[in-house]
Structure formats: C-alpha cells, structure tokens
Amino acid sequence: MSDLESDFQVKLKPSTGKEELPKLPEVVVIIPIMNSPIFPGMIAPIILSEEKFTPELDESLLKTGYVALNLVKNDLKNDEGEVIPEEEIDFDKKEIKSGDIYKVGVLCKVVKKLKLPDGSVNVLVHGMKRYRASEILSESPILKTKIEVFDDILETDEELDAYTRSVINQVKKLSEINPYFNEEMKLAMLNSPSPGSLADLVAFAISLDIPEAQDFLETLVVKKRFAKLLVYLKREKDVADIQKKISDEVNDKVNKYQREYFLREQLKVIRSELGMEEDEKSRDIKRIKEEIEKVGMPEDVLKTAKEELERLELIPDSSPEYNVARTYLTWLIELPWKKSTDDNIDIAASKKILEKDHYGLEKAKERILEFLAVRKLKPSYDGTILCLAGPPGVGKTSLGKSIAASLGRTFYRFSLGGMRDEAEIKGHRRTYVGAMPGKIIQALKRVEVNNPVIMLDEIDKIGKSFQGDPASALLEVLDPEQNSTFIDNYLDIPFDLSKVLFIATANYINDIPEALLDRMEVIELSGYTLEEKVAITTKWIIPRQLKKHGLTKSDFSLSLNVIKKIIADYAREPGVRVLEQHIAKLCRRAALEKVSRPKNKAKKFVPATTSLEEMLGTPRFHSDSAEKKNKPGVVTGLAWTAYGGEILFIETLPLKGKGFKLTGQLGGVMNESATLAYSYVKKLLQNQMDEKKPAPVKKKATKAPATPVVKKDEHENEDYLAAHEVHLHLPAGATPKDGPSAGITMALALYSLATNKAVDSDIAMTGELSLTGKVLPVGGIKEKVLAAKRAGIKNIILPKQNEKDLKEVPVLHRKGMKFYPVSHFDEVLKIALKK
C-alpha cells in the first residue's frame, strides 16, 4: 500500500452521520445557481448582482445565517411550455421560479458577506448538509422554503474500502496529467472527515455538468456515490490522455522543425569550413538569377523579379515563404515575354484549309478570310474579338483550329462553362495558400508563345456567384484598349495580351452579358440543311468512321435514302455530332458482322431503310406534314427550334362561357403574343360589326298597338370572341415553345374561328403582330422555309422586313415556292382568306 493510500486510511474514519450541528433553521431562502455545483463540506463564494441581492434576502441572511443553494434545470421552459435554448436565457433578468430548480440542494452557512464596488455582493458560504425543499412558502420577491435535511447513508464494510482505494488510485493517475489535482487537493482529501465528504470533494474537482451533479447530489448512499464517481473519473482520465497525446504531437513537430533548422545551419558551416561547393539554396538562386537575365523581361517586370530574388536570398529554405517566393519567380521566368511565332498568312492556302475542313458555312468562311486578309496587310491589327455563335455540333471549335492553322499559330482551348470564380480568369493573390495565376496566364505558359490563338469555349455558359463575376473579369481580357496591360492577381504586374488572338464560342447570344457581347464581333452559324448534312456524311463522316473502326469501302456502304432517313428520323439537330454517333453505331454493327462471318463468306454491309429501326432503335423525331384541308380555327405556322425549322399547327376551339384559355407549354413571350393577338382580333371584329350596323331611321310618332315587348338576346350586339370562351392550343404540349414568331398565326386562327372561314392548308406563315396590326420581323427564316418545303407547303406569308433574308435560302430550295411579304394584318387576311 502506498503512503498516499495509508494516509487516507488513517484520516477517513467512518462517520455515523450524527455529528452535532448548530440548530438549523426551519425556513431558509433558496439562491438558484446556474453552474459550478457546491457539495457539503465545500467553501465557495457566490456573486449576486445588485438586482438579485434584494433587501428581503439581506434580512433573511442576517436573521438565520443560512442559505439554500439549488441548481437551475437546464431545460427551462417559457410560458407556452416550450424549452428555451440555453444561449437565449438571460439569467440576470429572468425571474427563477420554484418549478425551474431541482428540489434537492445543499444547505449552507453564510461565512462572510462583502459588497463590491459595482453594486454586486460576494457571499462566502460553507456547504453543511444535503436537503430537500419540502414546501415552498413564497416565490417573490425571494424564494423561501421549509427544509428537510438528509445525512449520508454509510455502510462500513470491505466493499466501501475497495471503492475508496479505487478512487484514490484514479485520482493518483489523474494527478500526473491534470494540474488541478495538485498538492493542495491532496491535502484537502487527507483532511476529509468521512468517505462521503471525500467523494463530494473529488466530484467538485472534476466539474460535472448540471444533470450529473444533481444526480450525484441526490445519491445519499455513499457506496453508490463512489460507484458513480469512478465512472466520472475514468471519463476524465480518457479525456486527459487524449489532450496529452495531442500536446505531445504538437511538441514533437515543433522540436523536429527546430532540430532540422539547427542541422542545416551546422551543415552550412561544415561545408564552408571544408571549402566544399555551395549548398542547394545557393545553386537554386544562382540558376534563377541566370534565367532572369536570359528571358528578356520588360524593365518593370525585371525590377520586380530582382526585388523578389533579393527577398528570396534572405528567407531560410526551411520556411514556407521560401517556396512561395521561388514559385512566383519560376512563373515569371517561364512566361513567354518575348517568344512569338511568325504569322504565315496565305489567303489561297487558308481558303483550301477552310474548304477541306468545313462544308457550307459560306458567310462564316468569307468573314474569316476577310479577317486573315486584314491581318496580312497589318499584322498589328487589334480588331474586335471574333465570337462564333451557333447550335452544338456545327463546327465552331474546328473553325477556330482552322484559323490558327491559316495563321501558322499555336492553338489553345479552354472552356468557360460553369466557371463561377473570377479568380479562375485573373488568378488568386499570393497571400492565399496554393495561389495560382488565372487560366489566361496558364495558357500562355503552356503554349510558350505570346501570340497564340486562344479559344474561349462556351462563353454563354459562364456562371456568377458570391465568389465573383468571371464575365466582368473577361472584359479586361477581351478589350483591345485594355488587354495590353492585363494584370493578373497572382503576378501583380502587367502582361501584354494584345498579340493574342481570342476567339469565343457560344450557343445562345442572348445568354452572353451585354457588356461582353459589345466587345466581340458575332459570326452566326445557323446549322446545316438536309442537303448539306448528306454531303458532309458522304465526304467526311463515313470515311472518318470507316478508318476509326478498321473498315474499308468494300465492307460498308450507305445509300442516299438511308442517309436521309437517319438525318430526318434520328439526327435532326443543326450540327452533325449526333449524326456521326449514329453512323458510328452502324459501323460497329458492320464490324461485328464482318468478324462473325467466315472470310470466304464476307458480305458488304448495306442496311436498308426498313432495317434502321432494328439497328438504331425507335426514331426520335416525327415530321409533321401539311393537312389536306384545314378546319376553321386551325392555321399552319412556322417555328424555329434548336433542331432547325418545324411547322406548327395552331388550333382553336369555341366553348360556352366567356374568356380566353392557352395551353401547349408556352413561354412568357408566347403568352404575351397570344394575348395581344386575341385583343387585336376582338377589336377587329367589333369594328366590322360597327360598320355593318345600319344607321337609325327616324319615323313619325304613331300610336302602336299594344304588343308584348320582346327581350333582346344578351349577346346580340357582342362579337364572337366576347360571346364565347376560346381555347387556343399548340400541339406537342410536352415541348416548350417560346419566341416572337407566331403572332399573326395565332391572330389568323382566332379570326378564322370567329368568321367560320377555313384557311388554305397549303399556306404557312411566320411573323409577330403589334397591337395596331403591323407585322413585325422575326428570325430563322432560312430554317422555317426549309421546314415548309419538307412538309410540302408551297405558299409562305412572312414579314415585309424579312424579304431580304430569303437570299440566305439557296435558290434550289426556293424553287416551286411562293412568298407573300406583308406589312399589315389586313394583307394576311386577304391572302389567307381570299376564297
């Protein structure tokens, strides 16, 4: 047995629990305490604010000399019975009631009372006995209660001795880790008058939370108290061990860094004494210095690089700052300040490159050749940035590559799609951990020249978030007036981007921020026609896919009808990407058949139109064709979609009642167009009724025979639309439809319904309507005309201002079709309802 244990055995004599005490009062004042529970035998101060230390409390303390301390429950409730979060409770202002405290507490004797300068009162109390508030006598202004005092229940036996030794051993282990269990604590434990007091003292030292402290306080049997205490001590020991482990790990790391630093310094001295070669840091700095002189930086950049090099020499190579400064200098060295490629522009060769790589797109090719011609005449030309806009798969990226090849420059592409942080364009400041330059500077480092062709792909899909606006950061990059002094946040020095040729690509121009769009010249790529797709398939796609799949022309062949059916039923998008995927699917099928058959029975793969569904699956598209005869209220319109042009049937139906109903998944613009068309036609019908109404004729007053008065029909003077509820619907309700192109079509459908006149099924139309009846221009004329021709429609009504756009439609496709340019809705009525 250790000395500590033997000392405790001597001191801890069993208590009978019947020690003589001064006479205790029958009624005491309860002081609620929020934390730091006090147990019998403890002496501790209690600070009471000026508001809490009432005259009634002072009078009671003077009269009895005793006070009761009860813990406040940690689940206080408001007047509605809801639990108040602990962080929202203001204990100084809240009035504690008897229901807010635990009934069992500690009866304490007031040892001393001292008033502090701020008005609060320090009351020093000595815990005497556990007690229970048996009967609350008053709630306000102070809590008063009758008391019932308890003594410890002590059973002296070997089990109690074992509990005592276990507690002593745990405290001894904790004293090595926890500084609270010091010599003073040991002395206090030695002077404990009984086992119960010892348990209370240790419990006070380990700072239990409110529920645990209250449970410990309500445990009168000393053995049970020791059992609970052992659990608390074990938990305290585990927490202390973890704290010690963390502290030791931190100290080990610090000691390791210090040791490495001293060893490096000693190594430097040893190398110097032995006359050995310079250390690694010196060699690194010498190499950086030589490269700085070779690169040919501008004067201001050279000055910054030398200043940074001087700072690098002073930083120990073991410091994290050393790597930051060294990385910065490496970036400055590796950037192409003077390196560039010579432009080798040959217009004839460029034209061949464009014709070889791209079919159709005549306007785009012409604009690119003009651009190259100006560059040849004036190499320093800082014209506007090109933006290739068009649907996916029409060849925007490959056009950019062709431009780079025509110029003889390096091509680099990166996507802006989904970019939300402006630091990706302009870089991070070096104060951040892991800082890097932006995408522009990174691109220049990779291509190693200062005049590449950089393609900014998907500029319309650039994002915006709380981290910044990348579109705004791009303004400096794409403005010829500013980009000669572009400053990246990481470099913090200007870099000349005026020699870089930027080409942007986008799917939808409307999604590009206006300020950014203003700095670019847009070249629109509208997509390929059916004939163009057929030519692209035969000249480019099939040979490329045959080579890719290890096939030859003798293994695979597609007829013209099959190609047209694939385009019409499976790949109707403006580009050729999906078309190429379906051709690749057929090539894989041909490869499987070739490998599966013996060599002497090899057969050419030539699929028929009827077998396409088996190989490629169910057709994705269905082509609408013109009806043989339209009913009144049904009109054929023309629409532009992401897959090209389509014909669109607009249907109307009269119902009983009044009003106007729209269906067909229409967007905001389409909804407004329909409402405008309804209002215009309604007014038109009313005007026509007014014109037909005969003028009133005055007659002489004669005595009329007494005849019954006939009540007029309430709709007699109302137009058709006012007297009926009209339902307007655009079929294919699952397909979203929006855009200003169906105004006159919807207005004609409503007029046809109201006048019961059918519109010729061989007429289709497009155009927007104003509230005064003017026909406004729309877009996508080329695609709409081709859609009408596919559907077998020969007569097209279009806005007068769009007549010039017919030049974009090849003469071959316009053959056999008649166009009616109109400027007012009256002309639409004359043409569509001429019968």
mmCIF file of C-alpha atoms in Angstrom, residues 281-292 294 326 330 333:
data_model
loop_
_atom_site.group_PDB
_atom_site.id
_atom_site.type_symbol
_atom_site.label_atom_id
_atom_site.label_comp_id
_atom_site.label_asym_id
_atom_site.label_seq_id
_atom_site.Cartn_x
_atom_site.Cartn_y
_atom_site.Cartn_z
ATOM 1 C CA LYS A 281 19.705 27.009 -51.974
ATOM 2 C CA SER A 282 22.700 28.928 -53.354
ATOM 3 C CA ARG A 283 22.693 26.848 -56.540
ATOM 4 C CA ASP A 284 18.929 27.401 -56.922
ATOM 5 C CA ILE A 285 19.228 31.178 -56.532
ATOM 6 C CA LYS A 286 22.170 31.305 -58.953
ATOM 7 C CA ARG A 287 20.168 29.373 -61.597
ATOM 8 C CA ILE A 288 17.119 31.659 -61.159
ATOM 9 C CA LYS A 289 19.338 34.735 -61.481
ATOM 10 C CA GLU A 290 20.842 33.495 -64.755
ATOM 11 C CA GLU A 291 17.416 32.657 -66.224
ATOM 12 C CA ILE A 292 16.002 36.076 -65.252
ATOM 13 C CA LYS A 294 18.120 35.391 -70.294
ATOM 14 C CA ARG A 326 10.506 30.624 -55.519
ATOM 15 C CA THR A 330 9.522 30.382 -61.653
ATOM 16 C CA ILE A 333 10.770 33.023 -65.848
#
